[in-house]
PDB file of C-alpha atoms in Angstrom:
ATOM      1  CA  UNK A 132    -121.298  33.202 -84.211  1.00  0.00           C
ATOM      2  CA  UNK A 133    -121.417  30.249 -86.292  1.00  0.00           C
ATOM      3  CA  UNK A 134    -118.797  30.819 -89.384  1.00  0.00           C
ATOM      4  CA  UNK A 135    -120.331  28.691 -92.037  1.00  0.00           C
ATOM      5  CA  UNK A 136    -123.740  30.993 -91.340  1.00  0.00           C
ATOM      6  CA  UNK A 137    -121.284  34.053 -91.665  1.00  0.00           C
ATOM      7  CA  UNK A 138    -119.830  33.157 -95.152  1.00  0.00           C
ATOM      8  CA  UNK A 139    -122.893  31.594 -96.678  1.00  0.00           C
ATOM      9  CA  UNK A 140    -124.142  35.393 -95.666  1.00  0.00           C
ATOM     10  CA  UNK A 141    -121.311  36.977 -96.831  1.00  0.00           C
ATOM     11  CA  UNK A 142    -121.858  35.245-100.986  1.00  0.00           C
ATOM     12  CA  UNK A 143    -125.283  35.471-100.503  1.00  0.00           C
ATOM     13  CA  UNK A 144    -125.281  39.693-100.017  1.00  0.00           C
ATOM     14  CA  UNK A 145    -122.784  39.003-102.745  1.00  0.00           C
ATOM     15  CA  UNK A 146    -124.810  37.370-105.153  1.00  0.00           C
ATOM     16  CA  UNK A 147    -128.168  39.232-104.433  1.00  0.00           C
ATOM     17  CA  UNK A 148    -126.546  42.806-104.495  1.00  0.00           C
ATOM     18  CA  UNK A 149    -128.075  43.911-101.209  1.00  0.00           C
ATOM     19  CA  UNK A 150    -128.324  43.288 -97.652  1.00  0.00           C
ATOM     20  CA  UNK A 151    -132.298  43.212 -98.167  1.00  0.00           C
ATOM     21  CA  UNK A 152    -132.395  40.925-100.316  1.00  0.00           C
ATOM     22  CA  UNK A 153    -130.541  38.425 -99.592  1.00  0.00           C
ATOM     23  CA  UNK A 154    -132.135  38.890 -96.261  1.00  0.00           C
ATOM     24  CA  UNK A 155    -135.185  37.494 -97.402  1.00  0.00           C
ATOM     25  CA  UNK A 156    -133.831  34.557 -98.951  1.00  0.00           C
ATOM     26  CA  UNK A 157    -132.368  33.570 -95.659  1.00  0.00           C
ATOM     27  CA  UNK A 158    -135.929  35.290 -93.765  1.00  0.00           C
ATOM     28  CA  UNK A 159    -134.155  36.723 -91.127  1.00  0.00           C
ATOM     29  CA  UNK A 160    -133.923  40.991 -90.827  1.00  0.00           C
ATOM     30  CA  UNK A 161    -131.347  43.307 -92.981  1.00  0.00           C
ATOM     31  CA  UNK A 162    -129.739  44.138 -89.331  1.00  0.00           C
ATOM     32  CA  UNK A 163    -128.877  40.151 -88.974  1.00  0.00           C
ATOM     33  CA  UNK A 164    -127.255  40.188 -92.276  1.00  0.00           C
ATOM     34  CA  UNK A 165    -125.238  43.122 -91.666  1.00  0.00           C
ATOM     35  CA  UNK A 166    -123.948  42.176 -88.265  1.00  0.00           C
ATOM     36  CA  UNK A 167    -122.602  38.670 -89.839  1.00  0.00           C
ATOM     37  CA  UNK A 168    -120.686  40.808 -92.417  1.00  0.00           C
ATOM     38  CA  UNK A 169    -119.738  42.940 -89.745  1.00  0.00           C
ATOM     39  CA  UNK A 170    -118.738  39.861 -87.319  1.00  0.00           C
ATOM     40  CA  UNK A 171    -116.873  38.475 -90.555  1.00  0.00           C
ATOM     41  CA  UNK A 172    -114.942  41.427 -91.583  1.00  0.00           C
ATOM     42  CA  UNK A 173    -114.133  41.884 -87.277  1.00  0.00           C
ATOM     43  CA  UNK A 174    -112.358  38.314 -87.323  1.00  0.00           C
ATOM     44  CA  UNK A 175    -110.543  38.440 -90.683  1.00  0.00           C
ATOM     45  CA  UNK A 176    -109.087  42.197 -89.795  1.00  0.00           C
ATOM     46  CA  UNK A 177    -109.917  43.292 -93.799  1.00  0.00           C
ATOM     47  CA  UNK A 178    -112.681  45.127 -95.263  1.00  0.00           C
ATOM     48  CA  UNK A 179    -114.707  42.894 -97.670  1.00  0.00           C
ATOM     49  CA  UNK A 180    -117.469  45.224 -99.033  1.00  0.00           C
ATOM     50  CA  UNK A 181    -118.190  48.900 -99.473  1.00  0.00           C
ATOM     51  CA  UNK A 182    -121.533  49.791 -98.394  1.00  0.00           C
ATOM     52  CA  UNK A 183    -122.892  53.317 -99.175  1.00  0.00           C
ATOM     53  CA  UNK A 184    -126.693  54.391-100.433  1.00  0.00           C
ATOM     54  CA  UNK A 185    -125.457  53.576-103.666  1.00  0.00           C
ATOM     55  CA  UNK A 186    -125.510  49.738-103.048  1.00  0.00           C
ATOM     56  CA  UNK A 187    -122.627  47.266-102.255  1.00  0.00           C
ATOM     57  CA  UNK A 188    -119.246  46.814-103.831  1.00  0.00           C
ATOM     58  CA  UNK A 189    -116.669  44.145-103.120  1.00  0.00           C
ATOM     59  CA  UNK A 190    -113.152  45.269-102.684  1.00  0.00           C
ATOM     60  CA  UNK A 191    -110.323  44.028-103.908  1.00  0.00           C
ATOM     61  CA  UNK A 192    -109.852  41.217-101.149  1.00  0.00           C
ATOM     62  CA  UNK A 193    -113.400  40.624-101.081  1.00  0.00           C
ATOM     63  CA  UNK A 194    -113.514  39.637-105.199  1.00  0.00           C
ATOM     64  CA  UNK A 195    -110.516  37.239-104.509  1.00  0.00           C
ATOM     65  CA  UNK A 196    -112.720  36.208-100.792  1.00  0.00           C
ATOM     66  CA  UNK A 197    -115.807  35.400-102.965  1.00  0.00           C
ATOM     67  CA  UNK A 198    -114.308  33.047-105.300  1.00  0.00           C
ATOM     68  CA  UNK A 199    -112.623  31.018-102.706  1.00  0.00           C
ATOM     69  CA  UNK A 200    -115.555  31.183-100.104  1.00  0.00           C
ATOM     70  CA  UNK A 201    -117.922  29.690-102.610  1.00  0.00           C
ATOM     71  CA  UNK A 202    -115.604  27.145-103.302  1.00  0.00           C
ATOM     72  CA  UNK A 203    -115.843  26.081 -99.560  1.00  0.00           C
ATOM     73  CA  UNK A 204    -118.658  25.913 -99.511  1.00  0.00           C
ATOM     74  CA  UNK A 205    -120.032  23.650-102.262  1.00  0.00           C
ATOM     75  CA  UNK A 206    -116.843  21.511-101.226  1.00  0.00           C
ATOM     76  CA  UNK A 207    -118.874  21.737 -97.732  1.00  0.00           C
ATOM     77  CA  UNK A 208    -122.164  20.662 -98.844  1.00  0.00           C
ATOM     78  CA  UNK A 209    -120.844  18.121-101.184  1.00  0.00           C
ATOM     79  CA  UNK A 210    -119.142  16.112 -98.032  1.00  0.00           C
ATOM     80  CA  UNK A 211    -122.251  16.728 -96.003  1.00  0.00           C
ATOM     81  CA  UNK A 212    -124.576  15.141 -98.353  1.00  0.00           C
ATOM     82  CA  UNK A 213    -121.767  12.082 -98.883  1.00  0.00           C
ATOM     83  CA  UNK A 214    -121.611  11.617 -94.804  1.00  0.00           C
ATOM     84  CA  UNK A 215    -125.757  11.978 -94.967  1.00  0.00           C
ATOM     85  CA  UNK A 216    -126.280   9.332 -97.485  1.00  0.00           C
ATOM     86  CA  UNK A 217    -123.727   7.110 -95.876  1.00  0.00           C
ATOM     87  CA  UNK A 218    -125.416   6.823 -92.881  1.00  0.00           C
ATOM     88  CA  UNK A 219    -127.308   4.299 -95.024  1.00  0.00           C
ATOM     89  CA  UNK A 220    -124.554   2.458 -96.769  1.00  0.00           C
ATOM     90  CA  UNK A 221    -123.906  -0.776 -94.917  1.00  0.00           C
ATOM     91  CA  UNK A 222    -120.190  -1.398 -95.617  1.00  0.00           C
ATOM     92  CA  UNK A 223    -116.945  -1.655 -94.068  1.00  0.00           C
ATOM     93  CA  UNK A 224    -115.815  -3.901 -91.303  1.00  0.00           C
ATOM     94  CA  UNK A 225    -118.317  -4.876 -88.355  1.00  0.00           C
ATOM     95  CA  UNK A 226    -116.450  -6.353 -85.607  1.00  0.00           C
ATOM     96  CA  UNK A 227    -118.688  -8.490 -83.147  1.00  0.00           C
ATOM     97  CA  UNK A 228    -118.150 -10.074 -79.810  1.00  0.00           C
ATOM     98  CA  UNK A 229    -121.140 -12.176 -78.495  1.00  0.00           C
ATOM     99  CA  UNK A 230    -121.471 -15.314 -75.824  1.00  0.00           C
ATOM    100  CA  UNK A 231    -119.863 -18.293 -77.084  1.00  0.00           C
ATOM    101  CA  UNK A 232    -122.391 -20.682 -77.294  1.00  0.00           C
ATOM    102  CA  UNK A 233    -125.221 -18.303 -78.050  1.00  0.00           C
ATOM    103  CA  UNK A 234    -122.934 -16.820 -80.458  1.00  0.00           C
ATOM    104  CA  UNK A 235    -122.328 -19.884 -82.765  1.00  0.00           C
ATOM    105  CA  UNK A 236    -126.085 -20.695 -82.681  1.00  0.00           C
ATOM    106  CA  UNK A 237    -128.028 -16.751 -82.813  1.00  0.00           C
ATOM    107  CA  UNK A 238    -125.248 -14.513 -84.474  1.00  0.00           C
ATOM    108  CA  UNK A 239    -122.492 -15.725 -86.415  1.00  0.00           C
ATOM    109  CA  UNK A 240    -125.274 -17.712 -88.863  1.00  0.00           C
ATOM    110  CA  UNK A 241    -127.267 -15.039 -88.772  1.00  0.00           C
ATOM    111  CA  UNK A 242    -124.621 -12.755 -89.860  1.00  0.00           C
ATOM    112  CA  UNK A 243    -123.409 -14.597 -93.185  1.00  0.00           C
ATOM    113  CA  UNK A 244    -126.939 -14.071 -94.281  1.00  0.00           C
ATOM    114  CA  UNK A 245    -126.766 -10.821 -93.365  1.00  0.00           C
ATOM    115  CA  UNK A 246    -123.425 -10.446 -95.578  1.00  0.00           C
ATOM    116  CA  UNK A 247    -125.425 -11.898 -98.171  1.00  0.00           C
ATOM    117  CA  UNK A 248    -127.443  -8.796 -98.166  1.00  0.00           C
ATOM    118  CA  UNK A 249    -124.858  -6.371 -97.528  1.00  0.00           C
ATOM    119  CA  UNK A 250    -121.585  -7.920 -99.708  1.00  0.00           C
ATOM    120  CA  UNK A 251    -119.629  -4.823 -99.301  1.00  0.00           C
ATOM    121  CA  UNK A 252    -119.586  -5.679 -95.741  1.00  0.00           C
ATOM    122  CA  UNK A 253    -116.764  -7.476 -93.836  1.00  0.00           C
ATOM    123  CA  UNK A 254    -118.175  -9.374 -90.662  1.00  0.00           C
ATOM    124  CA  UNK A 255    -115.329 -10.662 -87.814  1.00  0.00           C
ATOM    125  CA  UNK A 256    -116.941 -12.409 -84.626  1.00  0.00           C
ATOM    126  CA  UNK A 257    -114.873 -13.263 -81.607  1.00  0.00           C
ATOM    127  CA  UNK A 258    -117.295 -15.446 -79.593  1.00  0.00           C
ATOM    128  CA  UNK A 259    -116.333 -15.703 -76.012  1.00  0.00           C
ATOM    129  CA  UNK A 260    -118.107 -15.663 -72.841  1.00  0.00           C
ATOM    130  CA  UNK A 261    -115.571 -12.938 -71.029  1.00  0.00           C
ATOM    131  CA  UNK A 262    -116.818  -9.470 -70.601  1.00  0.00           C
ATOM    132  CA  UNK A 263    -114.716  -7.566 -73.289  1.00  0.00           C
ATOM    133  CA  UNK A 264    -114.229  -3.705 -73.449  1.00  0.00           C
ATOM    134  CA  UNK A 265    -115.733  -2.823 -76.728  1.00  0.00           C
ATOM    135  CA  UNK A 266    -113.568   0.687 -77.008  1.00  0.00           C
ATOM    136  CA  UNK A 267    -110.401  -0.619 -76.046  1.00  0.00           C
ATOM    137  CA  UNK A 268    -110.555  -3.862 -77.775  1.00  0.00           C
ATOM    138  CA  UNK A 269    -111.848  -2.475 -81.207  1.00  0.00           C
ATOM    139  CA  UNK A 270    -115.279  -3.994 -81.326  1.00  0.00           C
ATOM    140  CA  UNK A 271    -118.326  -2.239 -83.292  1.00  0.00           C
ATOM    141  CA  UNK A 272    -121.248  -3.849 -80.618  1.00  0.00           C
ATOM    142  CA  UNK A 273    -121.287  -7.083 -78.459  1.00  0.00           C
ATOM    143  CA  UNK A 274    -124.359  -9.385 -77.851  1.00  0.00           C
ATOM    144  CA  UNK A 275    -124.751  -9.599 -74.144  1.00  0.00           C
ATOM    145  CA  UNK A 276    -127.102 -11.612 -71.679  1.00  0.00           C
ATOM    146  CA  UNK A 277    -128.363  -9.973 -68.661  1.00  0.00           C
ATOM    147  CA  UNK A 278    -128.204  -6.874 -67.369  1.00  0.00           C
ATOM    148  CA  UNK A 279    -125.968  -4.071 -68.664  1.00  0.00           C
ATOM    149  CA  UNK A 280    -124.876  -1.137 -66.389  1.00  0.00           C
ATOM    150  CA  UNK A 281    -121.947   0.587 -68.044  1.00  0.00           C
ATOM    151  CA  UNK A 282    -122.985   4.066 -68.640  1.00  0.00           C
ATOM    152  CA  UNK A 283    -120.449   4.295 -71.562  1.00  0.00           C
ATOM    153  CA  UNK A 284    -122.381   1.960 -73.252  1.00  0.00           C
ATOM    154  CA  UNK A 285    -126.006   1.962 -75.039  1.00  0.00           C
ATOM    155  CA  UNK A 286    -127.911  -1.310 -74.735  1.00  0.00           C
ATOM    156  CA  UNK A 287    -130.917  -2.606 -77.185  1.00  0.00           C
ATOM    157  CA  UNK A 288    -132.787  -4.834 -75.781  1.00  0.00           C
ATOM    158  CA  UNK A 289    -133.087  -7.288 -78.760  1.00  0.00           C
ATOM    159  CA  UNK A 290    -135.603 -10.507 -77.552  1.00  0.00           C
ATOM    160  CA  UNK A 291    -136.750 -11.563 -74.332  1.00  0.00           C
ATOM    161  CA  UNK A 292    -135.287 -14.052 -72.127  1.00  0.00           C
ATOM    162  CA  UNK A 293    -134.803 -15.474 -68.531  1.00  0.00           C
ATOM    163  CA  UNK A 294    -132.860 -17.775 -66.609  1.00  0.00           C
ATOM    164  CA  UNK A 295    -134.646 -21.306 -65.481  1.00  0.00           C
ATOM    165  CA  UNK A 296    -134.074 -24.519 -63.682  1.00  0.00           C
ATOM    166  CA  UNK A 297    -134.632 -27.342 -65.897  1.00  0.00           C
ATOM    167  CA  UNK A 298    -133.927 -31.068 -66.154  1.00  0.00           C
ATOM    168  CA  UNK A 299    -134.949 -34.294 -67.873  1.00  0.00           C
ATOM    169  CA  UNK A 300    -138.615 -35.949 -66.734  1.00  0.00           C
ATOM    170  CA  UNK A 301    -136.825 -38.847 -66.538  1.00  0.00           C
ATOM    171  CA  UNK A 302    -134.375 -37.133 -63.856  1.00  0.00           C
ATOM    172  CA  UNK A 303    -137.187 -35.662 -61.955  1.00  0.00           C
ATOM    173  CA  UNK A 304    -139.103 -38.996 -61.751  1.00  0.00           C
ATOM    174  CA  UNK A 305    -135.579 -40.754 -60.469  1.00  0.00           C
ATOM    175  CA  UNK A 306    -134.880 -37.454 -58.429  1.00  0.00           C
ATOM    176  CA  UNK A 307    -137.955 -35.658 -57.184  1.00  0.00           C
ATOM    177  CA  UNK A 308    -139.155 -32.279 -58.165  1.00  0.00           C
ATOM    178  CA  UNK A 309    -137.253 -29.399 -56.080  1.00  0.00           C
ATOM    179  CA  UNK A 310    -140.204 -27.837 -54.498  1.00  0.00           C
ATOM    180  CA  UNK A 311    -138.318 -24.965 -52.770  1.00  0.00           C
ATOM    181  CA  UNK A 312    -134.450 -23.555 -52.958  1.00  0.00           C
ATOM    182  CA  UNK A 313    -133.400 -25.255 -50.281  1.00  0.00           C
ATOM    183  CA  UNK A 314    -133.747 -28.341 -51.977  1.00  0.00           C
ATOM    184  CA  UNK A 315    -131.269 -27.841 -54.424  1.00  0.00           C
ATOM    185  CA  UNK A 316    -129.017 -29.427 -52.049  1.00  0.00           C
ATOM    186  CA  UNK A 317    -130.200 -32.560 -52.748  1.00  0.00           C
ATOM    187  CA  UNK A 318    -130.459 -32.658 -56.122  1.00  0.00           C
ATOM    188  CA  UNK A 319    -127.261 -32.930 -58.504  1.00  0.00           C
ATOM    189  CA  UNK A 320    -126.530 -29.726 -59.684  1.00  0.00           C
ATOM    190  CA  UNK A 321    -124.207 -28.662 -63.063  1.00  0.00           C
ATOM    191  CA  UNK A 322    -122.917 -25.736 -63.062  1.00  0.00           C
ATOM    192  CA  UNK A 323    -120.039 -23.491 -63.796  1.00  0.00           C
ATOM    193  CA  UNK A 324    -116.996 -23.905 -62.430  1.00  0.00           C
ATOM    194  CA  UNK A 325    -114.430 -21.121 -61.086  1.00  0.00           C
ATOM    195  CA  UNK A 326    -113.309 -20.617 -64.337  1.00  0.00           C
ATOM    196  CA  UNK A 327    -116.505 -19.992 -65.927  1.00  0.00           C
ATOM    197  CA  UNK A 328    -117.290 -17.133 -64.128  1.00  0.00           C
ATOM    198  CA  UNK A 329    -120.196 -18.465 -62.233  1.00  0.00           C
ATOM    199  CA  UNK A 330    -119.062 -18.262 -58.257  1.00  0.00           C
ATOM    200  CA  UNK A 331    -121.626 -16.818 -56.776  1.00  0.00           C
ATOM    201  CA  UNK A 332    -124.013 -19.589 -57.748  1.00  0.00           C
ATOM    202  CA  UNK A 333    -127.476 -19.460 -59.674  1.00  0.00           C
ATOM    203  CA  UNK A 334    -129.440 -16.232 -58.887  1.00  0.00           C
ATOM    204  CA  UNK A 335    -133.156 -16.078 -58.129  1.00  0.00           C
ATOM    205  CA  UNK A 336    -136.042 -13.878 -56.984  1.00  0.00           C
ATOM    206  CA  UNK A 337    -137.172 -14.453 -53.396  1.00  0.00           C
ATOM    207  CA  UNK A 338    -139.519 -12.062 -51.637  1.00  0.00           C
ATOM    208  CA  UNK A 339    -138.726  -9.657 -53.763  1.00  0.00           C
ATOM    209  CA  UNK A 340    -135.165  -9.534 -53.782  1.00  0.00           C
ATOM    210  CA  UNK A 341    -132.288 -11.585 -55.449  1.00  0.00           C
ATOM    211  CA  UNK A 342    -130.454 -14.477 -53.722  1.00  0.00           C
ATOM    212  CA  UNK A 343    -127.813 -16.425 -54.452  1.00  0.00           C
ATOM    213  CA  UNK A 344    -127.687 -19.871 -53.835  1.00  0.00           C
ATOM    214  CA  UNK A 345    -124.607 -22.368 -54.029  1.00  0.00           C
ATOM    215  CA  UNK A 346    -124.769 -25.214 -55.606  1.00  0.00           C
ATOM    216  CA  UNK A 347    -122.866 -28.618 -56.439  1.00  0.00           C
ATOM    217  CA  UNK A 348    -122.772 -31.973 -58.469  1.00  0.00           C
ATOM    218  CA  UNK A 349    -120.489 -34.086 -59.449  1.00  0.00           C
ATOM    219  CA  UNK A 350    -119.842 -32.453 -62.744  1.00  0.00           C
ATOM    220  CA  UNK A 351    -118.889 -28.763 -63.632  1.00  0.00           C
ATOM    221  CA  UNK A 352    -117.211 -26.635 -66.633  1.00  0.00           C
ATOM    222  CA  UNK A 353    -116.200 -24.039 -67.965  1.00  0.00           C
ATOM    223  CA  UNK A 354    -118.188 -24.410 -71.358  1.00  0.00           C
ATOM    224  CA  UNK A 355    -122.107 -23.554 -71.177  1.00  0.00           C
ATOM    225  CA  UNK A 356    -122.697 -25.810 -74.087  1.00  0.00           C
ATOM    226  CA  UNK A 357    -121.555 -28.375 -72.325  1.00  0.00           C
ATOM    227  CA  UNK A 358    -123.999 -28.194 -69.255  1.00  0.00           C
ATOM    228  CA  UNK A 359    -126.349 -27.941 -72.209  1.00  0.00           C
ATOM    229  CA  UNK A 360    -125.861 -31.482 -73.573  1.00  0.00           C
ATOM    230  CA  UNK A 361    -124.919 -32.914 -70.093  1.00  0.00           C
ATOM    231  CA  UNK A 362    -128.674 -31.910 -68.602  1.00  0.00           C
ATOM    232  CA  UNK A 363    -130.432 -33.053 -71.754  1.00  0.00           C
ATOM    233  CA  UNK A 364    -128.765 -36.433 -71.602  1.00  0.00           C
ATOM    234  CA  UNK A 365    -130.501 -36.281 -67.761  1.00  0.00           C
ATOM    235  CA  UNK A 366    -127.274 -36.358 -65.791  1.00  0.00           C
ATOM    236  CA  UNK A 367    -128.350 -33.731 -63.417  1.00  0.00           C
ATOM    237  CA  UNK A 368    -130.234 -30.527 -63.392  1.00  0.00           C
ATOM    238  CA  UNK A 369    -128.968 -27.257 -65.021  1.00  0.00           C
ATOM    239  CA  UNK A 370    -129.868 -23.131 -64.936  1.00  0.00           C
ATOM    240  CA  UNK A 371    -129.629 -22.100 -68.697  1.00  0.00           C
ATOM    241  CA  UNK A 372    -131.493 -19.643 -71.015  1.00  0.00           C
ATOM    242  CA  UNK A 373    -134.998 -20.078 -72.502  1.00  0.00           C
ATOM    243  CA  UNK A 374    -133.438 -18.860 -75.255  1.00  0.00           C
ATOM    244  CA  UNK A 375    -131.491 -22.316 -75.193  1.00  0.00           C
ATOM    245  CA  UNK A 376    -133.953 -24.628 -74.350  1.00  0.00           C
ATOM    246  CA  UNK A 377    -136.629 -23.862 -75.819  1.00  0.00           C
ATOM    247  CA  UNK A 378    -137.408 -26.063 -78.812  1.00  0.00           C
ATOM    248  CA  UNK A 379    -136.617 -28.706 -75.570  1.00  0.00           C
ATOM    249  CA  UNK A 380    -139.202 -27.189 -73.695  1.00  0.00           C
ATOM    250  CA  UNK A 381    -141.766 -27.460 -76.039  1.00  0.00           C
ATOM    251  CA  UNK A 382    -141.441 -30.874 -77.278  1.00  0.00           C
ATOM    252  CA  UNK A 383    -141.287 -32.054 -73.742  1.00  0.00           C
ATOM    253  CA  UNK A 384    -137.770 -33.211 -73.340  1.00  0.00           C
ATOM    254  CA  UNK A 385    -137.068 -30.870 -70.667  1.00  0.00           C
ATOM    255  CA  UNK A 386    -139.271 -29.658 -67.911  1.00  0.00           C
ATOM    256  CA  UNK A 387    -138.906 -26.416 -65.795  1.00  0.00           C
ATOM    257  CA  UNK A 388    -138.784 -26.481 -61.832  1.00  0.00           C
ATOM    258  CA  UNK A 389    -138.819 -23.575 -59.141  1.00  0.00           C
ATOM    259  CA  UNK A 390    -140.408 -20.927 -61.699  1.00  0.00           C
ATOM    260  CA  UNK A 391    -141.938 -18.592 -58.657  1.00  0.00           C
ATOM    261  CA  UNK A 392    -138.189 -17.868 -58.243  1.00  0.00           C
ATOM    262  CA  UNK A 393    -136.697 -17.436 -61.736  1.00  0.00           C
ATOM    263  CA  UNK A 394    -135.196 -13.920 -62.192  1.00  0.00           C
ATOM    264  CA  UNK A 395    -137.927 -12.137 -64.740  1.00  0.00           C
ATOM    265  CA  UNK A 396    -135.775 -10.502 -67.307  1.00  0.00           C
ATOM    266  CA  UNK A 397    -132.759 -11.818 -68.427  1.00  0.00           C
ATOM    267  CA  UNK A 398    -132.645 -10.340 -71.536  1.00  0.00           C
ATOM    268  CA  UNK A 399    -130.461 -10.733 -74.883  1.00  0.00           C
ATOM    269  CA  UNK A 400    -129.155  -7.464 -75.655  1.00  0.00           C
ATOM    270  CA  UNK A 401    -127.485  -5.430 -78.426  1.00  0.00           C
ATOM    271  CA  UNK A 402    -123.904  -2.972 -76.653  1.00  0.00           C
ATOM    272  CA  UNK A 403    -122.773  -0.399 -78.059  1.00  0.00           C
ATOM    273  CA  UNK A 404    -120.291   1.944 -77.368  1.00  0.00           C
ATOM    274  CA  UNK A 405    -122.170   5.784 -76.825  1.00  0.00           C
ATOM    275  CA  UNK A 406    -121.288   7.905 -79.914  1.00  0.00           C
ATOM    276  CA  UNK A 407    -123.059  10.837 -81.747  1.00  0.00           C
ATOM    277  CA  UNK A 408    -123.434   8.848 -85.050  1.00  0.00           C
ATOM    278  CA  UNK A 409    -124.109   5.111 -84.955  1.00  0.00           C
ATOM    279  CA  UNK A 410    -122.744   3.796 -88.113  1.00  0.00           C
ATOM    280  CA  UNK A 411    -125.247   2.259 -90.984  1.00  0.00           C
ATOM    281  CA  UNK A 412    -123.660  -1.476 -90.229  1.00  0.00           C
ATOM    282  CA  UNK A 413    -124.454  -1.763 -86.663  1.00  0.00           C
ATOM    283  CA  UNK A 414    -127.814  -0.389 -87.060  1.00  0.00           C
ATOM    284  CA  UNK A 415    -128.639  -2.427 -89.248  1.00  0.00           C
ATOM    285  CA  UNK A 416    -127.431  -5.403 -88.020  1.00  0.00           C
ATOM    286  CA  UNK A 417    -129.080  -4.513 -84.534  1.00  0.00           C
ATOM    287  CA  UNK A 418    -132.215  -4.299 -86.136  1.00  0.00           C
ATOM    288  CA  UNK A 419    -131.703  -7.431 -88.268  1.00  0.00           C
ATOM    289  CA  UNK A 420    -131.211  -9.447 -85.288  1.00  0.00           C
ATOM    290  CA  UNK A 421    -134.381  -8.059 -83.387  1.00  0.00           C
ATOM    291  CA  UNK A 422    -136.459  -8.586 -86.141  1.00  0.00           C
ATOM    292  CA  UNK A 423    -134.970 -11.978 -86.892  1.00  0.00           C
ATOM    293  CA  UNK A 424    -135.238 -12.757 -83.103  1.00  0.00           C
ATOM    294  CA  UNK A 425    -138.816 -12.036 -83.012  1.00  0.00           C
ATOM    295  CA  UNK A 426    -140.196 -14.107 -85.452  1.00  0.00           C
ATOM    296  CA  UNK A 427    -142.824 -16.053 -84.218  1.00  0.00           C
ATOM    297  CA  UNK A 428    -140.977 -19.790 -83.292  1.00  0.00           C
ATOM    298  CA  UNK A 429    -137.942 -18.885 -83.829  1.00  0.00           C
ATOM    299  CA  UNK A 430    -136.251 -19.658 -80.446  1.00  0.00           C
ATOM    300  CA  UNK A 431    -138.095 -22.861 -80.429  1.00  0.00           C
ATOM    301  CA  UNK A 432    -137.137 -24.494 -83.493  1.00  0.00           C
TER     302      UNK A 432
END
């Protein structure tokens, strides 16, 4: 039995000066009431009340009980209601980990105007485009691109986004348009290197299924910003983020290619550890960022 429920029974029966009464305060039966005192009494090994037709008296133990039970319990209720209403105090220190590029264009701005609302709040971002473990490495959330499938983790899907081929129009009228994946071979290709996690090549949707497909150029990184600039200055053809490219898209400096094939949903997402009570500062900054991120034009400014 739940021992909070028996003492608040036990001062209540107290306070009222009968097990019916105070019975109907808490609108459960006279038999409930007694069995809690009874339940109470049967753990503590001491006698707390007299009962007899005459009514109720407290013994000796039970006077000193009374005073020290109801003590508890306001001291209960008063750390309850702090905990409730903090659930809705954003302060403290959020730690953040997000993608490095996407990171120093769609969070860490975002968050110092955030701060501005919240200035009780301390904000630390480690942008990087490694996979970090939030528990072990002592972050609050992490932005993340693509799919999550940790089961530890709970993932908000905060805007959409997908993966594309896209180039110059001046590349594609020196090049040719790729008209199928196999002739991504003859186009020059910039991509990730070894070292920036990218070896299995640039993914796409075929006949319903994903497929890999390698590709080369004469230039590759580590740095995703860097592909950025190096297809927009036409120097090959690149597979980055609509969320990247496009303000590009729309003003016609870049054009996409092999669409039929891009992978659907490659969504930005909001990680967070599972936990019973998500803390006021990274629900709130979750939802700043979706609503933020779904402002009409945003992504294409």
């Amino acid at each position: 039995m739940d021992r909070y429920t028996e003492l608040k029974s036990f001062v209540l029966v107290a306070e009222k000066g009968s097990f019916a009464a105070a019975a109907q305060a808490e609108r459960v039966t006279p038999v409930v009431m007694g069995r809690r005192l009874d339940s109470l009494e049967g753990r503590l090994g001491v006698k707390l009340m007299h009962r007899s037709t005459r009514g109720l008296h407290l013994t000796d133990l039970g006077e000193q009980f009374l005073d020290q039970a109801r003590q508890f319990l306001k001291e209960f209720d008063e750390l309850e209601s702090t905990i409730s209403a903090g659930r809705n105090q954003v302060r403290g220190h959020l730690v953040v980990s997000a993608p490095a590029a996407f990171g120093r264009r769609h969070v860490a701005p975002l968050g110092q105007v955030f701060q501005t609302l919240y200035p009780e709040l301390k904000l630390s971002f480690n942008l990087t485009d490694s996979v970090v473990d939030l528990v072990r490495e002592g972050y609050d959330m992490s932005i993340r691109i693509g799919e999550v499938t940790d089961p530890n983790y709970v993932a908000v899907k905060l805007a959409s986004n997908r993966r594309v081929v896209c180039g110059t129009p001046a590349y594609f009228e020196r090049h040719g348009t790729p008209q199928s994946l196999e002739d991504l071979a003859q186009h020059n290709c910039l991509a990730f290197n070894l070292q920036g996690g990218q070896p299995r090549g640039w993914t796409f949707l075929k006949d319903g299924r994903l497929v890999a497909v390698k590709v080369s150029g004469n230039l590759d990184c580590n740095d995703g910003e860097l592909l950025y600039n190096w297809v927009k200055q036409g120097l090959g053809i690149g597979w980055r983020s609509t969320w990247e490219i496009a303000g590009e898209l729309k003003r016609g400096e870049l054009i996409t290619v092999l669409d039929e094939f891009a992978v659907p949903a490659y969504d930005i997402q909001a990680v967070y550890p599972q936990q019973r009570y998500l803390p006021a500062k990274v629900r709130f900054f979750i939802d700043y960022l979706k609503k933020i991120y779904n402002t009409p034009g945003y992504w294409e400014r």
